[in-house]
mmCIF file of C-alpha atoms in Angstrom:
data_model
loop_
_atom_site.group_PDB
_atom_site.id
_atom_site.type_symbol
_atom_site.label_atom_id
_atom_site.label_comp_id
_atom_site.label_asym_id
_atom_site.label_seq_id
_atom_site.Cartn_x
_atom_site.Cartn_y
_atom_site.Cartn_z
ATOM 1 C CA MET A 18 0.124 0.295 0.160
ATOM 2 C CA LYS A 19 1.450 3.631 -0.955
ATOM 3 C CA ARG A 20 1.754 5.452 2.004
ATOM 4 C CA ALA A 21 1.150 9.142 1.913
ATOM 5 C CA PRO A 22 3.583 11.966 2.031
ATOM 6 C CA THR A 23 4.433 12.665 5.578
ATOM 7 C CA HIS A 24 5.737 16.392 4.774
ATOM 8 C CA SER A 25 4.271 17.684 1.571
ATOM 9 C CA TYR A 26 3.517 21.631 2.274
ATOM 10 C CA PRO A 27 4.335 23.836 4.839
ATOM 11 C CA GLY A 28 2.500 23.703 8.254
ATOM 12 C CA ILE A 29 1.242 20.954 10.065
ATOM 13 C CA ASN A 30 0.740 18.390 7.730
ATOM 14 C CA LEU A 31 -1.889 15.279 7.905
ATOM 15 C CA GLY A 32 0.117 12.563 6.990
ATOM 16 C CA GLU A 33 -0.821 8.790 7.268
ATOM 17 C CA ARG A 34 -3.847 9.075 9.747
ATOM 18 C CA HIS A 35 -5.652 11.187 7.220
ATOM 19 C CA ALA A 36 -4.200 9.811 3.990
ATOM 20 C CA SER A 37 -7.409 10.639 1.471
ATOM 21 C CA ALA A 38 -7.776 13.994 2.940
ATOM 22 C CA HIS A 39 -4.061 14.685 3.089
ATOM 23 C CA LYS A 40 -3.662 14.240 -0.469
ATOM 24 C CA ALA A 41 -6.916 16.631 -1.129
ATOM 25 C CA THR A 42 -5.538 18.987 0.892
ATOM 26 C CA GLU A 43 -1.823 19.167 -0.711
ATOM 27 C CA VAL A 44 -3.598 21.044 -3.879
ATOM 28 C CA VAL A 45 -5.687 23.514 -2.193
ATOM 29 C CA THR A 46 -3.304 24.120 0.782
ATOM 30 C CA PHE A 47 -0.621 25.239 -2.155
ATOM 31 C CA GLY A 48 -3.117 27.918 -3.447
ATOM 32 C CA PHE A 49 -4.423 29.354 0.008
ATOM 33 C CA TRP A 50 -0.019 29.761 0.328
ATOM 34 C CA VAL A 51 -0.468 31.804 -2.909
ATOM 35 C CA PHE A 52 -3.331 33.889 -1.711
ATOM 36 C CA LEU A 53 -1.773 34.302 1.791
ATOM 37 C CA MET A 54 1.535 35.974 -0.347
ATOM 38 C CA SER A 55 -0.818 38.022 -2.080
ATOM 39 C CA ASP A 56 -1.932 39.597 0.498
ATOM 40 C CA LEU A 57 1.490 39.705 2.376
ATOM 41 C CA VAL A 58 2.130 41.663 -0.592
ATOM 42 C CA TYR A 59 -1.004 44.083 -0.087
ATOM 43 C CA PHE A 60 0.360 44.555 3.682
ATOM 44 C CA GLY A 61 3.863 45.469 2.772
ATOM 45 C CA LEU A 62 2.484 48.078 0.788
ATOM 46 C CA MET A 63 0.547 49.312 3.757
ATOM 47 C CA PHE A 64 3.867 48.946 5.887
ATOM 48 C CA ALA A 65 5.616 50.866 3.269
ATOM 49 C CA THR A 66 2.654 53.643 3.403
ATOM 50 C CA TYR A 67 3.160 54.186 7.411
ATOM 51 C CA ILE A 68 6.725 54.313 7.249
ATOM 52 C CA THR A 69 6.803 56.588 4.966
ATOM 53 C CA MET A 70 4.153 59.136 6.708
ATOM 54 C CA ILE A 71 5.645 58.491 10.142
ATOM 55 C CA ASP A 72 6.522 62.178 10.381
ATOM 56 C CA ALA A 73 3.638 63.527 8.120
ATOM 57 C CA GLN A 74 1.863 64.471 11.739
ATOM 58 C CA ALA A 75 0.530 67.810 10.597
ATOM 59 C CA GLY A 76 1.381 69.224 14.457
ATOM 60 C CA GLY A 77 -0.153 66.328 16.304
ATOM 61 C CA PRO A 78 -1.584 64.054 17.902
ATOM 62 C CA GLY A 79 1.342 61.445 17.157
ATOM 63 C CA PRO A 80 2.360 58.397 18.650
ATOM 64 C CA HIS A 81 3.310 59.508 22.015
ATOM 65 C CA GLU A 82 -0.076 61.293 22.286
ATOM 66 C CA LEU A 83 -2.013 58.214 21.157
ATOM 67 C CA PHE A 84 -0.738 54.646 21.426
ATOM 68 C CA ASP A 85 -1.330 53.072 24.789
ATOM 69 C CA LEU A 86 1.099 50.217 24.891
ATOM 70 C CA LYS A 87 -0.024 48.325 27.571
ATOM 71 C CA SER A 88 -3.335 47.915 25.392
ATOM 72 C CA VAL A 89 -1.037 46.532 23.006
ATOM 73 C CA PHE A 90 1.066 44.451 24.782
ATOM 74 C CA ALA A 91 -2.170 43.068 26.223
ATOM 75 C CA GLN A 92 -3.177 42.556 22.572
ATOM 76 C CA THR A 93 -0.190 40.711 21.796
ATOM 77 C CA LEU A 94 -0.055 38.452 24.186
ATOM 78 C CA ILE A 95 -4.275 37.489 23.390
ATOM 79 C CA LEU A 96 -3.046 36.845 19.492
ATOM 80 C CA LEU A 97 0.056 34.739 20.455
ATOM 81 C CA THR A 98 -2.083 32.472 22.442
ATOM 82 C CA SER A 99 -4.402 32.418 20.188
ATOM 83 C CA SER A 100 -2.097 30.970 17.923
ATOM 84 C CA LEU A 101 -1.149 28.414 20.454
ATOM 85 C CA THR A 102 -4.855 27.182 20.670
ATOM 86 C CA VAL A 103 -4.929 27.254 17.129
ATOM 87 C CA GLY A 104 -2.053 25.065 17.002
ATOM 88 C CA LEU A 105 -3.244 22.561 19.595
ATOM 89 C CA ALA A 106 -6.689 22.219 17.497
ATOM 90 C CA MET A 107 -4.154 21.087 14.651
ATOM 91 C CA LEU A 108 -2.382 18.730 16.810
ATOM 92 C CA ALA A 109 -5.989 17.010 17.656
ATOM 93 C CA LEU A 110 -6.781 17.077 14.222
ATOM 94 C CA LYS A 111 -3.453 15.181 12.940
ATOM 95 C CA TYR A 112 -3.368 12.459 15.940
ATOM 96 C CA ASN A 113 -6.911 11.750 15.504
ATOM 97 C CA LEU A 114 -7.970 12.859 18.941
ATOM 98 C CA PRO A 115 -12.232 13.486 19.168
ATOM 99 C CA ARG A 116 -13.745 16.143 17.567
ATOM 100 C CA GLY A 117 -15.049 17.627 20.452
ATOM 101 C CA ARG A 118 -11.160 18.827 21.304
ATOM 102 C CA ILE A 119 -10.598 20.079 18.148
ATOM 103 C CA VAL A 120 -13.987 22.336 18.465
ATOM 104 C CA LEU A 121 -12.812 23.224 21.986
ATOM 105 C CA TRP A 122 -9.758 24.496 21.228
ATOM 106 C CA PHE A 123 -11.217 26.615 18.372
ATOM 107 C CA GLY A 124 -13.726 27.690 21.069
ATOM 108 C CA VAL A 125 -10.880 29.313 22.882
ATOM 109 C CA THR A 126 -9.576 30.867 19.992
ATOM 110 C CA LEU A 127 -12.538 32.280 19.093
ATOM 111 C CA LEU A 128 -13.047 33.629 22.475
ATOM 112 C CA LEU A 129 -9.225 35.082 22.512
ATOM 113 C CA GLY A 130 -9.722 36.607 19.021
ATOM 114 C CA ILE A 131 -13.006 38.622 20.048
ATOM 115 C CA SER A 132 -11.132 40.023 23.201
ATOM 116 C CA PHE A 133 -8.202 41.016 21.216
ATOM 117 C CA LEU A 134 -10.934 42.818 18.458
ATOM 118 C CA VAL A 135 -12.923 44.401 21.542
ATOM 119 C CA LEU A 136 -9.387 45.981 22.832
ATOM 120 C CA GLU A 137 -8.568 46.994 19.560
ATOM 121 C CA VAL A 138 -12.017 48.861 18.987
ATOM 122 C CA ARG A 139 -11.712 50.429 22.345
ATOM 123 C CA ASP A 140 -7.835 52.002 21.258
ATOM 124 C CA PHE A 141 -9.611 53.520 18.091
ATOM 125 C CA MET A 142 -11.818 54.613 20.060
ATOM 126 C CA ALA A 143 -9.584 56.289 23.040
ATOM 127 C CA MET A 144 -7.802 57.985 19.975
ATOM 128 C CA ALA A 145 -10.547 59.282 18.595
ATOM 129 C CA GLU A 146 -11.397 60.945 21.642
ATOM 130 C CA LYS A 147 -7.888 62.712 21.471
ATOM 131 C CA GLY A 148 -8.506 63.896 18.310
ATOM 132 C CA GLY A 149 -6.620 60.694 15.839
ATOM 133 C CA ILE A 150 -8.888 60.376 13.236
ATOM 134 C CA PRO A 151 -7.516 59.235 9.592
ATOM 135 C CA GLN A 152 -8.254 62.708 7.900
ATOM 136 C CA ARG A 153 -6.635 64.582 10.882
ATOM 137 C CA SER A 154 -2.868 63.821 9.127
ATOM 138 C CA GLY A 155 -1.451 61.491 6.861
ATOM 139 C CA PHE A 156 0.156 59.487 9.630
ATOM 140 C CA LEU A 157 -3.074 59.010 10.940
ATOM 141 C CA SER A 158 -4.021 57.803 7.329
ATOM 142 C CA ALA A 159 -1.774 55.497 7.390
ATOM 143 C CA PHE A 160 -1.920 54.012 10.571
ATOM 144 C CA PHE A 161 -5.929 53.554 10.083
ATOM 145 C CA GLY A 162 -5.519 52.051 6.989
ATOM 146 C CA LEU A 163 -3.126 49.579 8.328
ATOM 147 C CA VAL A 164 -4.204 48.536 11.892
ATOM 148 C CA PRO A 165 -7.678 48.412 11.201
ATOM 149 C CA LEU A 166 -7.030 45.922 8.066
ATOM 150 C CA HIS A 167 -5.461 43.445 10.191
ATOM 151 C CA GLY A 168 -8.638 44.064 12.256
ATOM 152 C CA VAL A 169 -10.766 42.901 9.695
ATOM 153 C CA HIS A 170 -8.833 39.828 8.563
ATOM 154 C CA VAL A 171 -9.252 38.685 12.588
ATOM 155 C CA ALA A 172 -12.981 39.131 12.516
ATOM 156 C CA ALA A 173 -12.943 37.305 9.289
ATOM 157 C CA GLY A 174 -11.035 34.697 11.153
ATOM 158 C CA CYS A 175 -13.714 34.717 14.157
ATOM 159 C CA LEU A 176 -16.405 34.389 11.496
ATOM 160 C CA TRP A 177 -14.665 31.287 9.953
ATOM 161 C CA LEU A 178 -13.918 29.972 13.212
ATOM 162 C CA ILE A 179 -17.966 29.802 13.921
ATOM 163 C CA VAL A 180 -18.615 28.634 10.117
ATOM 164 C CA LEU A 181 -16.354 25.647 10.918
ATOM 165 C CA GLY A 182 -17.536 24.964 13.823
ATOM 166 C CA ILE A 183 -20.688 24.496 12.842
ATOM 167 C CA GLN A 184 -19.377 22.293 10.040
ATOM 168 C CA LEU A 185 -17.720 20.201 12.335
ATOM 169 C CA HIS A 186 -20.852 19.640 14.188
ATOM 170 C CA VAL A 187 -23.567 18.904 11.365
ATOM 171 C CA LYS A 188 -20.884 17.406 9.132
ATOM 172 C CA GLY A 189 -18.494 15.986 10.822
ATOM 173 C CA MET A 190 -14.828 15.218 9.801
ATOM 174 C CA THR A 191 -14.683 14.536 6.428
ATOM 175 C CA ASP A 192 -11.680 15.642 3.722
ATOM 176 C CA VAL A 193 -13.108 18.628 2.843
ATOM 177 C CA VAL A 194 -13.757 19.921 6.412
ATOM 178 C CA ILE A 195 -10.569 18.692 7.442
ATOM 179 C CA SER A 196 -8.980 20.387 4.857
ATOM 180 C CA ARG A 197 -10.707 23.862 5.602
ATOM 181 C CA VAL A 198 -9.261 23.270 9.510
ATOM 182 C CA VAL A 199 -5.934 23.317 7.827
ATOM 183 C CA ARG A 200 -6.277 26.445 6.066
ATOM 184 C CA LEU A 201 -8.029 28.200 9.031
ATOM 185 C CA ALA A 202 -4.960 27.297 10.969
ATOM 186 C CA LEU A 203 -2.619 28.814 8.193
ATOM 187 C CA PHE A 204 -4.607 32.027 7.931
ATOM 188 C CA TRP A 205 -4.651 32.160 11.633
ATOM 189 C CA HIS A 206 -0.895 32.030 12.033
ATOM 190 C CA PHE A 207 -0.412 34.361 9.192
ATOM 191 C CA LEU A 208 -2.374 36.823 11.115
ATOM 192 C CA ASP A 209 -0.108 36.800 13.732
ATOM 193 C CA LEU A 210 2.739 37.482 11.896
ATOM 194 C CA ILE A 211 1.470 40.431 10.364
ATOM 195 C CA TRP A 212 0.385 41.837 13.993
ATOM 196 C CA ILE A 213 4.363 41.102 15.107
ATOM 197 C CA GLY A 214 4.884 43.473 11.631
ATOM 198 C CA ILE A 215 2.526 45.901 13.496
ATOM 199 C CA ILE A 216 4.118 46.058 16.786
ATOM 200 C CA THR A 217 7.236 46.515 15.550
ATOM 201 C CA ILE A 218 6.852 49.026 12.951
ATOM 202 C CA VAL A 219 3.977 50.571 13.939
ATOM 203 C CA TYR A 220 3.885 50.941 17.490
ATOM 204 C CA PHE A 221 7.826 50.982 18.566
ATOM 205 C CA GLY A 222 8.592 52.393 15.194
ATOM 206 C CA GLY A 223 6.119 55.364 15.931
ATOM 207 C CA LEU A 224 7.456 55.991 19.102
ATOM 208 C CA THR A 225 10.706 55.277 17.816
ATOM 209 C CA TYR A 226 10.803 58.125 14.577
ATOM 210 C CA GLY A 227 7.664 59.649 15.390
#
Protein backbone atom coordinates (compact mmCIF):
# COMPACT_ATOMS: atom_id res chain seq x y z
CA MET A 1 0.00 0.00 0.00
CA LYS A 2 1.37 3.37 -1.02
CA ARG A 3 1.89 5.69 1.91
CA ALA A 4 0.87 9.35 1.85
CA PRO A 5 3.77 11.80 2.02
CA THR A 6 4.49 12.80 5.59
CA HIS A 7 5.36 16.43 4.83
CA SER A 8 4.36 17.80 1.45
CA TYR A 9 3.38 21.41 2.27
CA PRO A 10 4.42 24.04 4.87
CA GLY A 11 2.70 23.79 8.23
CA ILE A 12 1.38 20.78 10.12
CA ASN A 13 0.76 18.01 7.59
CA LEU A 14 -2.03 15.53 8.22
CA GLY A 15 0.04 12.46 7.40
CA GLU A 16 -1.03 8.83 7.28
CA ARG A 17 -3.83 9.11 9.84
CA HIS A 18 -5.77 11.19 7.29
CA ALA A 19 -4.26 9.84 4.07
CA SER A 20 -7.16 10.74 1.75
CA ALA A 21 -7.63 14.19 3.30
CA HIS A 22 -3.88 14.75 3.15
CA LYS A 23 -3.87 14.23 -0.59
CA ALA A 24 -6.98 16.36 -1.12
CA THR A 25 -5.52 19.12 1.05
CA GLU A 26 -2.17 19.32 -0.69
CA VAL A 27 -3.30 21.21 -3.80
CA VAL A 28 -5.78 23.57 -2.13
CA THR A 29 -3.25 24.37 0.59
CA PHE A 30 -0.71 25.36 -2.03
CA GLY A 31 -3.34 27.64 -3.60
CA PHE A 32 -4.10 29.10 -0.20
CA TRP A 33 -0.41 29.86 0.34
CA VAL A 34 -0.48 31.81 -2.94
CA PHE A 35 -3.44 33.79 -1.62
CA LEU A 36 -1.63 34.49 1.66
CA MET A 37 1.45 35.68 -0.19
CA SER A 38 -0.66 38.06 -2.28
CA ASP A 39 -2.23 39.34 0.94
CA LEU A 40 1.27 39.76 2.35
CA VAL A 41 2.22 41.94 -0.62
CA TYR A 42 -0.79 44.17 0.10
CA PHE A 43 0.16 44.43 3.79
CA GLY A 44 3.72 45.21 2.69
CA LEU A 45 2.45 48.18 0.68
CA MET A 46 0.50 49.42 3.70
CA PHE A 47 3.59 49.05 5.92
CA ALA A 48 5.66 51.00 3.38
CA THR A 49 3.03 53.75 3.29
CA TYR A 50 3.04 53.97 7.08
CA ILE A 51 6.84 54.21 7.23
CA THR A 52 6.86 57.10 4.77
CA MET A 53 4.10 58.87 6.75
CA ILE A 54 5.53 58.61 10.27
CA ASP A 55 6.69 62.23 10.19
CA ALA A 56 3.57 63.54 8.44
CA GLN A 57 1.72 64.35 11.66
CA ALA A 58 0.48 67.86 10.74
CA GLY A 59 1.16 69.18 14.23
CA GLY A 60 -0.22 66.15 16.05
CA PRO A 61 -1.47 64.24 17.81
CA GLY A 62 1.25 61.67 17.20
CA PRO A 63 2.29 58.24 18.46
CA HIS A 64 3.35 59.45 21.92
CA GLU A 65 -0.05 61.00 22.57
CA LEU A 66 -2.16 58.24 21.02
CA PHE A 67 -0.56 54.83 21.53
CA ASP A 68 -1.41 52.77 24.63
CA LEU A 69 1.40 50.22 24.90
CA LYS A 70 -0.22 48.39 27.82
CA SER A 71 -3.22 47.65 25.65
CA VAL A 72 -0.99 46.72 22.70
CA PHE A 73 0.93 44.33 24.97
CA ALA A 74 -2.34 42.73 26.13
CA GLN A 75 -3.50 42.36 22.52
CA THR A 76 -0.19 40.75 21.63
CA LEU A 77 -0.45 38.22 24.45
CA ILE A 78 -4.02 37.40 23.46
CA LEU A 79 -3.19 36.93 19.79
CA LEU A 80 -0.08 34.83 20.42
CA THR A 81 -2.06 32.65 22.84
CA SER A 82 -4.71 32.19 20.16
CA SER A 83 -2.00 30.98 17.80
CA LEU A 84 -1.09 28.37 20.43
CA THR A 85 -4.71 27.21 20.74
CA VAL A 86 -5.02 26.92 16.95
CA GLY A 87 -1.84 24.84 16.99
CA LEU A 88 -3.32 22.58 19.66
CA ALA A 89 -6.44 22.15 17.51
CA MET A 90 -4.25 21.15 14.58
CA LEU A 91 -2.35 18.63 16.71
CA ALA A 92 -5.67 17.18 17.86
CA LEU A 93 -6.65 16.84 14.19
CA LYS A 94 -3.32 15.37 13.10
CA TYR A 95 -3.34 12.70 15.84
CA ASN A 96 -7.01 11.89 15.32
CA LEU A 97 -8.15 12.93 18.79
CA PRO A 98 -11.92 13.28 19.44
CA ARG A 99 -13.65 15.97 17.38
CA GLY A 100 -14.74 17.73 20.55
CA ARG A 101 -11.08 18.50 21.32
CA ILE A 102 -10.74 20.45 18.06
CA VAL A 103 -14.01 22.29 18.66
CA LEU A 104 -12.87 23.14 22.19
CA TRP A 105 -9.59 24.71 21.02
CA PHE A 106 -11.40 26.54 18.24
CA GLY A 107 -13.87 27.88 20.79
CA VAL A 108 -11.03 29.18 22.96
CA THR A 109 -9.42 30.71 19.87
CA LEU A 110 -12.69 32.43 18.99
CA LEU A 111 -12.98 33.95 22.46
CA LEU A 112 -9.39 35.17 22.27
CA GLY A 113 -9.97 36.64 18.82
CA ILE A 114 -13.07 38.51 20.01
CA SER A 115 -11.16 39.77 23.08
CA PHE A 116 -8.44 41.09 20.80
CA LEU A 117 -10.99 42.92 18.66
CA VAL A 118 -12.70 44.46 21.69
CA LEU A 119 -9.39 45.88 22.95
CA GLU A 120 -8.43 47.12 19.51
CA VAL A 121 -11.75 48.91 18.94
CA ARG A 122 -11.50 50.42 22.42
CA ASP A 123 -8.06 51.79 21.49
CA PHE A 124 -9.40 53.28 18.25
CA MET A 125 -12.20 55.00 20.17
CA ALA A 126 -9.70 56.37 22.71
CA MET A 127 -7.56 57.70 19.87
CA ALA A 128 -10.58 59.38 18.29
CA GLU A 129 -11.37 61.12 21.60
CA LYS A 130 -7.85 62.60 21.51
CA GLY A 131 -8.29 63.83 17.95
CA GLY A 132 -6.59 60.82 16.39
CA ILE A 133 -8.88 60.31 13.40
CA PRO A 134 -7.84 59.22 9.88
CA GLN A 135 -8.38 62.61 8.18
CA ARG A 136 -6.27 64.46 10.78
CA SER A 137 -2.88 63.73 9.16
CA GLY A 138 -1.01 61.52 6.73
CA PHE A 139 0.38 59.57 9.68
CA LEU A 140 -3.08 58.76 11.02
CA SER A 141 -4.42 57.97 7.55
CA ALA A 142 -1.62 55.42 7.13
CA PHE A 143 -2.20 54.05 10.64
CA PHE A 144 -5.91 53.54 10.08
CA GLY A 145 -5.26 52.08 6.66
CA LEU A 146 -3.07 49.38 8.14
CA VAL A 147 -4.01 48.42 11.70
CA PRO A 148 -7.80 48.12 11.21
CA LEU A 149 -7.11 46.13 8.04
CA HIS A 150 -5.47 43.51 10.24
CA GLY A 151 -8.46 43.75 12.60
CA VAL A 152 -10.83 43.08 9.71
CA HIS A 153 -8.80 39.96 8.92
CA VAL A 154 -9.10 38.83 12.57
CA ALA A 155 -12.87 39.45 12.42
CA ALA A 156 -13.04 37.36 9.23
CA GLY A 157 -11.06 34.63 11.01
CA CYS A 158 -13.53 34.69 13.91
CA LEU A 159 -16.43 34.33 11.48
CA TRP A 160 -14.58 31.48 9.78
CA LEU A 161 -14.13 29.77 13.16
CA ILE A 162 -17.87 29.96 13.81
CA VAL A 163 -18.78 28.57 10.38
CA LEU A 164 -16.19 25.82 10.62
CA GLY A 165 -17.36 24.88 14.12
CA ILE A 166 -20.88 24.46 12.74
CA GLN A 167 -19.57 22.36 9.83
CA LEU A 168 -17.60 20.15 12.21
CA HIS A 169 -20.77 19.60 14.23
CA VAL A 170 -23.08 19.00 11.26
CA LYS A 171 -20.85 17.28 8.68
CA GLY A 172 -18.22 15.72 10.93
CA MET A 173 -14.61 15.08 9.96
CA THR A 174 -14.99 14.84 6.18
CA ASP A 175 -12.00 15.43 3.92
CA VAL A 176 -13.41 18.80 2.84
CA VAL A 177 -13.92 19.98 6.42
CA ILE A 178 -10.46 18.75 7.44
CA SER A 179 -8.95 20.66 4.53
CA ARG A 180 -10.72 23.83 5.68
CA VAL A 181 -9.39 23.35 9.21
CA VAL A 182 -5.84 23.22 7.83
CA ARG A 183 -6.32 26.44 5.85
CA LEU A 184 -7.91 28.24 8.77
CA ALA A 185 -4.90 27.37 10.93
CA LEU A 186 -2.55 28.78 8.29
CA PHE A 187 -4.66 31.94 8.04
CA TRP A 188 -4.61 32.45 11.81
CA HIS A 189 -0.83 32.01 12.06
CA PHE A 190 -0.47 34.46 9.17
CA LEU A 191 -2.43 37.05 11.16
CA ASP A 192 -0.04 36.62 14.07
CA LEU A 193 2.94 37.25 11.82
CA ILE A 194 1.33 40.43 10.50
CA TRP A 195 0.66 41.56 14.06
CA ILE A 196 4.32 41.10 14.98
CA GLY A 197 5.10 43.42 12.08
CA ILE A 198 2.52 45.92 13.35
CA ILE A 199 3.85 46.12 16.91
CA THR A 200 7.41 46.36 15.61
CA ILE A 201 6.95 48.89 12.80
CA VAL A 202 3.74 50.72 13.68
CA TYR A 203 3.94 50.99 17.45
CA PHE A 204 7.66 50.72 18.34
CA GLY A 205 8.75 52.35 15.08
CA GLY A 206 6.19 55.12 15.52
CA LEU A 207 7.30 55.86 19.07
CA THR A 208 10.97 55.82 18.06
CA TYR A 209 10.84 57.89 14.89
CA GLY A 210 7.52 59.72 15.21
